[in-house]
Amino acid sequence: MDITGGLHVRGLNVTAGEPPAAVAIASGITFDVRPGEAIAIVGESGSGKSLTAKAVLDLLPGNLRAGGEIVYGDHDLGQLPARERRRLLGRELALVMQDPFTMLNPVERVGAQITEPLEDEHGRRLDRARRRQEAEQRLREVGITDPAVVERYPFELSGGMRQRVGIACAIAQRPHLLIADEPTTALDVTTPHEILELLGGLRRTRDMALVLITHDLRVAFSVCDRVYVMYAGSVVEAAPAGELSAAPRHPYSLGLLLADPPVDRRVERLVGILGSVPVPGGRPTGCPFAPRCTFAQPACVSALPELVEIAPGHATRCRRIDEIGDELARRRREQAASAVIAPADVAPAPLVAASGVRKVFAARGRHGLPTVALDGVDVHVGEGESVGLVGESGSGKTTLGRIFVGLEHASAGSVAIDGVEVAGRRLTRADREAVRRTVQMAFQDPYSSLNPARTVGATIAEAVRLAGNDADLERKVTALLERVGLPAHYARRRPAELSGGERQRVAIARSLARGPRLVVCDEVVSALDVSVQAQILNLLRDLREELGLAYLFITHDLAVVRQVTDRVYVLCRGEVVEEGPTARVLDDPLHEYTQRLVASVPGATEPVPLLEDLGLT
Amino acid sequence: MSTDITAVAVPVPMDRRRRWLWPADVPVSVLIAGMVLVVMAACALLPGLVAPQDPALINPTESLLRPGGAHLLGTDQLGRDVLSRVVHGAGTALSGPLIIATATIVLSLALSLVAGYFGGWVDAIVGRGVDLLYSLPPLIVAMVLVGVFGGGYWLAIGVLIVLNIPQNVRIMRAAVIERRGLPYIEAAETLGVSPLRIMVGHLLPNIAPVVAACFFLRFTYGIVDLSSLSFLGLGVPPGSSDWGRMLAENRVQIFENAWASIAPGVALVLTAVSANFVGDWLYEHFERKGRTR
């Protein structure tokens, strides 16, 4: 097969359902990957990026149909019989999936999974010794040097190791094109960097083309030559990575860039994008981004603009780009150069304090060992102070937050909530009430933190009633909704009718209903799209200013921590390894673990390239 | 740079409320099953209006007539009108299972909520108790007890209520536990919502589809269980127009008037199958509606 041509996708459509009522998921997708090239398809959830990749591989779920032209090498994949097309999978085109916890078979050893498809020159299965040897070699290629891993089961490996094994499986048959669908999203803070380096390295050494599907522009810029930005089922901009970063030529691309909180400094205000991504079937006619676009004109709504090449290799779907191009570039420059805001330097009276807190979870099963989640942790949050709690999963950061709100109880040590000691004794009803009035929690997953059977109004009203004031319930619910930026009529809606960002606003309103002085925010923005994340972060900053709230901000995202906290604790395996003002800890980390965390943020060390650097002005 | 962001209202389809009341996508099978149940319920509530004759009217001169004429389904050995007896039989056929299903579900639900929500030793006690009950076969225990202590209809119902608890507790407790650890329950706890309110106000609405499914399943089994008992001559007193009993009494004359035993049998099967159809569809419908994404 001649693969010199690479992969060319022309006018790819993905639709759900049968023709009269078919809903377009992706339409008119066009992209090219040349051999050895790395491209990224970037978009928020619901943009259709993953299904585009699945359509290329012929892995669409049964109720979806693909149309359009997919040319690989000298084959039109759409014309190929299903059997032949399937033969290409693994040999020519391979896929790395997002979730390293489910993509490997839990009851098969790693070695067996890697060597499964391998055959010798005569098309026969390899013998035992050859399989073992091949498996070890494949693992070495993905950076696993310990040959014993061949004999392990997936559950014995960490997430990062599993993702490496997943990649080893994908490239076992030396494919010429690797599609990686959010390969780093499910991984812990320090591992994505390594996986991205691995993918970048493989691409160079194997001369393998790489299609990276991601929601994170920083990830895309760190690995890829060219970036396709997708929005609501169409490609809105395609550009070389550097050019896109320096001078985006579509308002949506600019919005994504501006919404991404910078990791290296604190900006006065993040710029979110108004509203949220439309769902397939509810997409507007005309330019899909028009309803959220600050540059939109009536003409934008009438028809979908064409993808027009405005410079070699740089295309945009914005019909006003000639008029607004300079303005987009100016805004991007402005943000890149925006002033550093120094956090307030205060030493307020402590509101909650944990000292020497230990938390041990009982052993599971007869042979399990007890898990030490927290081991002698000292953390305190002052009145009106915003404190970050940073660490990887398993570091105990969520456990500590749950101890503060009373969902867990410390095994040893002291936890004082506004002067009330809550550890190691039975609490009276009055104590519990005092804790609830002081500390409330906002949860990570906006999809499960609201009771699906209740309306938003009922959820908030219940919280208001518990605060002890039944009078004027409706007005108070409305006031809370408005405080978090939602219109009053949202009280009648159920969670299923809200977007992720709106749900998170409701969850925040609920936590405010009891008038707490500290809100424990457990990864409140990590499940949200970047444009919505910026809105929520701004909201949290506003609330703090208006209500004098203190935050304990639990997160793994250093850029987020930089934007909203004054002080930060770094947790590693249940111990605080470093603490200090956020700017100092992130700019000048002292502990080796913090240094690893900081170094692992993709693109952290590279400043935003300016147009001058690219010689484009 | 400081344009503030307020959420933009997303239009909600206006027919959502209406569709909840009369869902447009009811399959034909469910529609028919529903109508069967409505007819049966009408027979049970107002048998006098539907039935052409008194079901207990004995007329030896007209015994074992074939269908036709004044007797649409013929008569039995004592000359009683089969159709009237089937219509009147709907009452006991539906009320018994209804009582069993309601009582079993209420008891099981209470146990499941308490065991699933509190966990620990409460769960352990409920769990072992349920295991113990599980080891007893409901129908056989009911037969033995009713046989030994005499034909008590209510004793049979009581036994079936208690012995049907285990299956339901297993299903509903699992549903409670599945939701118990979700953030919205934890959020309610941190706000200070009382355990009772969490169980009734937060957990119960979310396991409602499961409860509905269990209810209809129990109802179906109740029909079959009670009819089996009366077929064996246990439970309802002799002479009453119960479907199971009619099957037993008339099967001897199957060659004279087959309809006397076929009709109650068909009525039984129709009711049980219809209840199953409706229950299954309700479960699916609410389950889809309750899903958050």
mmCIF file of N, CA, C and O in Angstrom, chain B residues 21-74:
data_model
loop_
_atom_site.group_PDB
_atom_site.id
_atom_site.type_symbol
_atom_site.label_atom_id
_atom_site.label_comp_id
_atom_site.label_asym_id
_atom_site.label_seq_id
_atom_site.Cartn_x
_atom_site.Cartn_y
_atom_site.Cartn_z
ATOM 1 N N LEU B 21 -47.563 13.946 30.936
ATOM 2 C CA LEU B 21 -48.892 13.451 31.268
ATOM 3 C C LEU B 21 -49.331 12.375 30.296
ATOM 4 O O LEU B 21 -49.848 11.341 30.676
ATOM 5 N N TRP B 22 -49.193 12.623 29.020
ATOM 6 C CA TRP B 22 -49.524 11.598 28.057
ATOM 7 C C TRP B 22 -48.374 11.390 27.099
ATOM 8 O O TRP B 22 -48.274 12.058 26.066
ATOM 9 N N PRO B 23 -47.485 10.491 27.434
ATOM 10 C CA PRO B 23 -46.321 10.301 26.584
ATOM 11 C C PRO B 23 -46.742 9.847 25.201
ATOM 12 O O PRO B 23 -47.583 8.944 25.074
ATOM 13 N N ALA B 24 -46.179 10.506 24.202
ATOM 14 C CA ALA B 24 -46.607 10.229 22.831
ATOM 15 C C ALA B 24 -46.080 8.885 22.341
ATOM 16 O O ALA B 24 -46.633 8.296 21.423
ATOM 17 N N ASP B 25 -45.025 8.401 22.965
ATOM 18 C CA ASP B 25 -44.368 7.222 22.406
ATOM 19 C C ASP B 25 -44.771 5.933 23.127
ATOM 20 O O ASP B 25 -43.943 5.093 23.402
ATOM 21 N N VAL B 26 -46.064 5.782 23.440
ATOM 22 C CA VAL B 26 -46.526 4.541 24.061
ATOM 23 C C VAL B 26 -46.682 3.487 22.973
ATOM 24 O O VAL B 26 -47.427 3.685 22.019
ATOM 25 N N PRO B 27 -45.964 2.364 23.087
ATOM 26 C CA PRO B 27 -46.120 1.326 22.069
ATOM 27 C C PRO B 27 -47.520 0.696 22.135
ATOM 28 O O PRO B 27 -48.179 0.725 23.180
ATOM 29 N N VAL B 28 -47.931 0.144 20.997
ATOM 30 C CA VAL B 28 -49.271 -0.418 20.904
ATOM 31 C C VAL B 28 -49.490 -1.523 21.936
ATOM 32 O O VAL B 28 -50.541 -1.605 22.572
ATOM 33 N N SER B 29 -48.459 -2.369 22.119
ATOM 34 C CA SER B 29 -48.604 -3.489 23.059
ATOM 35 C C SER B 29 -48.962 -2.976 24.450
ATOM 36 O O SER B 29 -49.833 -3.521 25.127
ATOM 37 N N VAL B 30 -48.305 -1.886 24.872
ATOM 38 C CA VAL B 30 -48.553 -1.338 26.199
ATOM 39 C C VAL B 30 -49.951 -0.729 26.258
ATOM 40 O O VAL B 30 -50.662 -0.842 27.258
ATOM 41 N N LEU B 31 -50.348 -0.119 25.143
ATOM 42 C CA LEU B 31 -51.681 0.490 25.085
ATOM 43 C C LEU B 31 -52.759 -0.587 25.270
ATOM 44 O O LEU B 31 -53.700 -0.434 26.053
ATOM 45 N N ILE B 32 -52.581 -1.697 24.557
ATOM 46 C CA ILE B 32 -53.553 -2.799 24.672
ATOM 47 C C ILE B 32 -53.539 -3.365 26.086
ATOM 48 O O ILE B 32 -54.585 -3.561 26.717
ATOM 49 N N ALA B 33 -52.319 -3.580 26.618
ATOM 50 C CA ALA B 33 -52.201 -4.120 27.973
ATOM 51 C C ALA B 33 -52.894 -3.200 28.969
ATOM 52 O O ALA B 33 -53.610 -3.655 29.867
ATOM 53 N N GLY B 34 -52.708 -1.907 28.784
ATOM 54 C CA GLY B 34 -53.343 -0.940 29.677
ATOM 55 C C GLY B 34 -54.854 -1.035 29.610
ATOM 56 O O GLY B 34 -55.544 -1.007 30.642
ATOM 57 N N MET B 35 -55.359 -1.203 28.378
ATOM 58 C CA MET B 35 -56.816 -1.299 28.237
ATOM 59 C C MET B 35 -57.343 -2.568 28.900
ATOM 60 O O MET B 35 -58.400 -2.544 29.542
ATOM 61 N N VAL B 36 -56.606 -3.669 28.742
ATOM 62 C CA VAL B 36 -57.010 -4.910 29.406
ATOM 63 C C VAL B 36 -57.128 -4.683 30.910
ATOM 64 O O VAL B 36 -58.111 -5.067 31.554
ATOM 65 N N LEU B 37 -56.113 -4.010 31.476
ATOM 66 C CA LEU B 37 -56.123 -3.764 32.915
ATOM 67 C C LEU B 37 -57.308 -2.881 33.312
ATOM 68 O O LEU B 37 -57.943 -3.100 34.355
ATOM 69 N N VAL B 38 -57.612 -1.895 32.469
ATOM 70 C CA VAL B 38 -58.746 -1.008 32.771
ATOM 71 C C VAL B 38 -60.043 -1.813 32.782
ATOM 72 O O VAL B 38 -60.871 -1.688 33.689
ATOM 73 N N VAL B 39 -60.216 -2.679 31.772
ATOM 74 C CA VAL B 39 -61.417 -3.519 31.708
ATOM 75 C C VAL B 39 -61.517 -4.403 32.945
ATOM 76 O O VAL B 39 -62.566 -4.516 33.586
ATOM 77 N N MET B 40 -60.373 -5.020 33.314
ATOM 78 C CA MET B 40 -60.365 -5.892 34.480
ATOM 79 C C MET B 40 -60.722 -5.110 35.744
ATOM 80 O O MET B 40 -61.455 -5.593 36.605
ATOM 81 N N ALA B 41 -60.168 -3.908 35.827
ATOM 82 C CA ALA B 41 -60.440 -3.087 37.005
ATOM 83 C C ALA B 41 -61.921 -2.729 37.061
ATOM 84 O O ALA B 41 -62.538 -2.751 38.138
ATOM 85 N N ALA B 42 -62.519 -2.427 35.902
ATOM 86 C CA ALA B 42 -63.950 -2.107 35.858
ATOM 87 C C ALA B 42 -64.756 -3.306 36.333
ATOM 88 O O ALA B 42 -65.705 -3.169 37.124
ATOM 89 N N CYS B 43 -64.368 -4.504 35.858
ATOM 90 C CA CYS B 43 -65.059 -5.719 36.291
ATOM 91 C C CYS B 43 -64.944 -5.887 37.806
ATOM 92 O O CYS B 43 -65.888 -6.269 38.488
ATOM 93 N N ALA B 44 -63.754 -5.598 38.324
ATOM 94 C CA ALA B 44 -63.528 -5.796 39.746
ATOM 95 C C ALA B 44 -64.321 -4.805 40.579
ATOM 96 O O ALA B 44 -64.854 -5.147 41.630
ATOM 97 N N LEU B 45 -64.395 -3.560 40.091
ATOM 98 C CA LEU B 45 -65.062 -2.526 40.872
ATOM 99 C C LEU B 45 -66.580 -2.610 40.769
ATOM 100 O O LEU B 45 -67.287 -2.471 41.767
ATOM 101 N N LEU B 46 -67.105 -2.817 39.565
ATOM 102 C CA LEU B 46 -68.557 -2.813 39.363
ATOM 103 C C LEU B 46 -69.001 -4.062 38.624
ATOM 104 O O LEU B 46 -69.459 -4.000 37.487
ATOM 105 N N PRO B 47 -68.826 -5.236 39.234
ATOM 106 C CA PRO B 47 -69.165 -6.476 38.521
ATOM 107 C C PRO B 47 -70.635 -6.533 38.151
ATOM 108 O O PRO B 47 -71.006 -7.067 37.114
ATOM 109 N N GLY B 48 -71.475 -5.939 39.007
ATOM 110 C CA GLY B 48 -72.910 -5.995 38.754
ATOM 111 C C GLY B 48 -73.304 -5.359 37.437
ATOM 112 O O GLY B 48 -74.242 -5.806 36.773
ATOM 113 N N LEU B 49 -72.561 -4.328 37.043
ATOM 114 C CA LEU B 49 -72.896 -3.623 35.811
ATOM 115 C C LEU B 49 -72.474 -4.395 34.579
ATOM 116 O O LEU B 49 -73.102 -4.329 33.526
ATOM 117 N N VAL B 50 -71.336 -5.117 34.713
ATOM 118 C CA VAL B 50 -70.784 -5.791 33.555
ATOM 119 C C VAL B 50 -71.393 -7.179 33.361
ATOM 120 O O VAL B 50 -71.753 -7.579 32.259
ATOM 121 N N ALA B 51 -71.530 -7.906 34.452
ATOM 122 C CA ALA B 51 -71.964 -9.291 34.355
ATOM 123 C C ALA B 51 -73.444 -9.374 33.989
ATOM 124 O O ALA B 51 -74.264 -8.634 34.523
ATOM 125 N N PRO B 52 -73.781 -10.295 33.057
ATOM 126 C CA PRO B 52 -75.182 -10.415 32.655
ATOM 127 C C PRO B 52 -76.062 -11.050 33.725
ATOM 128 O O PRO B 52 -77.257 -10.815 33.758
ATOM 129 N N GLN B 53 -75.486 -11.869 34.589
ATOM 130 C CA GLN B 53 -76.314 -12.587 35.559
ATOM 131 C C GLN B 53 -75.653 -12.631 36.930
ATOM 132 O O GLN B 53 -74.495 -12.261 37.093
ATOM 133 N N ASP B 54 -76.408 -13.158 37.897
ATOM 134 C CA ASP B 54 -75.850 -13.391 39.220
ATOM 135 C C ASP B 54 -74.905 -14.582 39.133
ATOM 136 O O ASP B 54 -75.288 -15.660 38.653
ATOM 137 N N PRO B 55 -73.656 -14.435 39.549
ATOM 138 C CA PRO B 55 -72.676 -15.510 39.390
ATOM 139 C C PRO B 55 -72.987 -16.721 40.261
ATOM 140 O O PRO B 55 -72.508 -17.813 39.983
ATOM 141 N N ALA B 56 -73.780 -16.520 41.302
ATOM 142 C CA ALA B 56 -74.035 -17.632 42.216
ATOM 143 C C ALA B 56 -75.376 -18.304 41.927
ATOM 144 O O ALA B 56 -75.758 -19.242 42.614
ATOM 145 N N LEU B 57 -76.089 -17.818 40.920
ATOM 146 C CA LEU B 57 -77.423 -18.356 40.615
ATOM 147 C C LEU B 57 -77.300 -19.774 40.047
ATOM 148 O O LEU B 57 -76.767 -19.998 38.958
ATOM 149 N N ILE B 58 -77.792 -20.744 40.831
ATOM 150 C CA ILE B 58 -77.690 -22.145 40.412
ATOM 151 C C ILE B 58 -78.949 -22.536 39.657
ATOM 152 O O ILE B 58 -80.062 -22.250 40.093
ATOM 153 N N ASN B 59 -78.718 -23.137 38.490
ATOM 154 C CA ASN B 59 -79.860 -23.519 37.672
ATOM 155 C C ASN B 59 -79.594 -24.885 37.053
ATOM 156 O O ASN B 59 -79.058 -25.003 35.954
ATOM 157 N N PRO B 60 -79.978 -25.966 37.781
ATOM 158 C CA PRO B 60 -79.603 -27.324 37.365
ATOM 159 C C PRO B 60 -80.136 -27.669 35.983
ATOM 160 O O PRO B 60 -79.528 -28.466 35.267
ATOM 161 N N THR B 61 -81.194 -27.051 35.553
ATOM 162 C CA THR B 61 -81.745 -27.411 34.248
ATOM 163 C C THR B 61 -80.878 -26.910 33.117
ATOM 164 O O THR B 61 -80.963 -27.379 31.991
ATOM 165 N N GLU B 62 -80.043 -25.929 33.416
ATOM 166 C CA GLU B 62 -79.213 -25.379 32.342
ATOM 167 C C GLU B 62 -77.740 -25.727 32.525
ATOM 168 O O GLU B 62 -76.857 -25.007 32.087
ATOM 169 N N SER B 63 -77.434 -26.849 33.179
ATOM 170 C CA SER B 63 -76.035 -27.149 33.473
ATOM 171 C C SER B 63 -75.275 -27.547 32.217
ATOM 172 O O SER B 63 -75.840 -28.187 31.313
ATOM 173 N N LEU B 64 -74.031 -27.127 32.211
ATOM 174 C CA LEU B 64 -73.099 -27.486 31.143
ATOM 175 C C LEU B 64 -73.598 -27.158 29.745
ATOM 176 O O LEU B 64 -73.476 -27.965 28.822
ATOM 177 N N LEU B 65 -74.150 -25.962 29.597
ATOM 178 C CA LEU B 65 -74.536 -25.501 28.261
ATOM 179 C C LEU B 65 -73.296 -25.035 27.518
ATOM 180 O O LEU B 65 -72.362 -24.512 28.097
ATOM 181 N N ARG B 66 -73.326 -25.231 26.195
ATOM 182 C CA ARG B 66 -72.216 -24.710 25.397
ATOM 183 C C ARG B 66 -72.429 -23.216 25.167
ATOM 184 O O ARG B 66 -73.547 -22.723 25.325
ATOM 185 N N PRO B 67 -71.388 -22.504 24.794
ATOM 186 C CA PRO B 67 -71.522 -21.051 24.602
ATOM 187 C C PRO B 67 -72.600 -20.732 23.578
ATOM 188 O O PRO B 67 -72.787 -21.480 22.623
ATOM 189 N N GLY B 68 -73.268 -19.620 23.819
ATOM 190 C CA GLY B 68 -74.297 -19.195 22.879
ATOM 191 C C GLY B 68 -75.567 -18.841 23.608
ATOM 192 O O GLY B 68 -75.743 -19.155 24.793
ATOM 193 N N GLY B 69 -76.467 -18.171 22.912
ATOM 194 C CA GLY B 69 -77.744 -17.821 23.490
ATOM 195 C C GLY B 69 -77.604 -16.879 24.664
ATOM 196 O O GLY B 69 -76.847 -15.912 24.609
ATOM 197 N N ALA B 70 -78.284 -17.195 25.747
ATOM 198 C CA ALA B 70 -78.301 -16.334 26.922
ATOM 199 C C ALA B 70 -76.968 -16.385 27.660
ATOM 200 O O ALA B 70 -76.645 -15.477 28.415
ATOM 201 N N HIS B 71 -76.231 -17.494 27.453
ATOM 202 C CA HIS B 71 -74.955 -17.646 28.165
ATOM 203 C C HIS B 71 -73.814 -17.585 27.168
ATOM 204 O O HIS B 71 -73.542 -18.563 26.456
ATOM 205 N N LEU B 72 -73.172 -16.437 27.107
ATOM 206 C CA LEU B 72 -72.141 -16.182 26.100
ATOM 207 C C LEU B 72 -70.987 -17.185 26.178
ATOM 208 O O LEU B 72 -70.412 -17.569 25.163
ATOM 209 N N LEU B 73 -70.667 -17.596 27.392
ATOM 210 C CA LEU B 73 -69.585 -18.565 27.572
ATOM 211 C C LEU B 73 -70.120 -19.880 28.131
ATOM 212 O O LEU B 73 -69.398 -20.679 28.698
ATOM 213 N N GLY B 74 -71.420 -20.086 28.007
ATOM 214 C CA GLY B 74 -72.012 -21.320 28.509
ATOM 215 C C GLY B 74 -72.175 -21.307 30.022
ATOM 216 O O GLY B 74 -72.030 -20.271 30.673
#
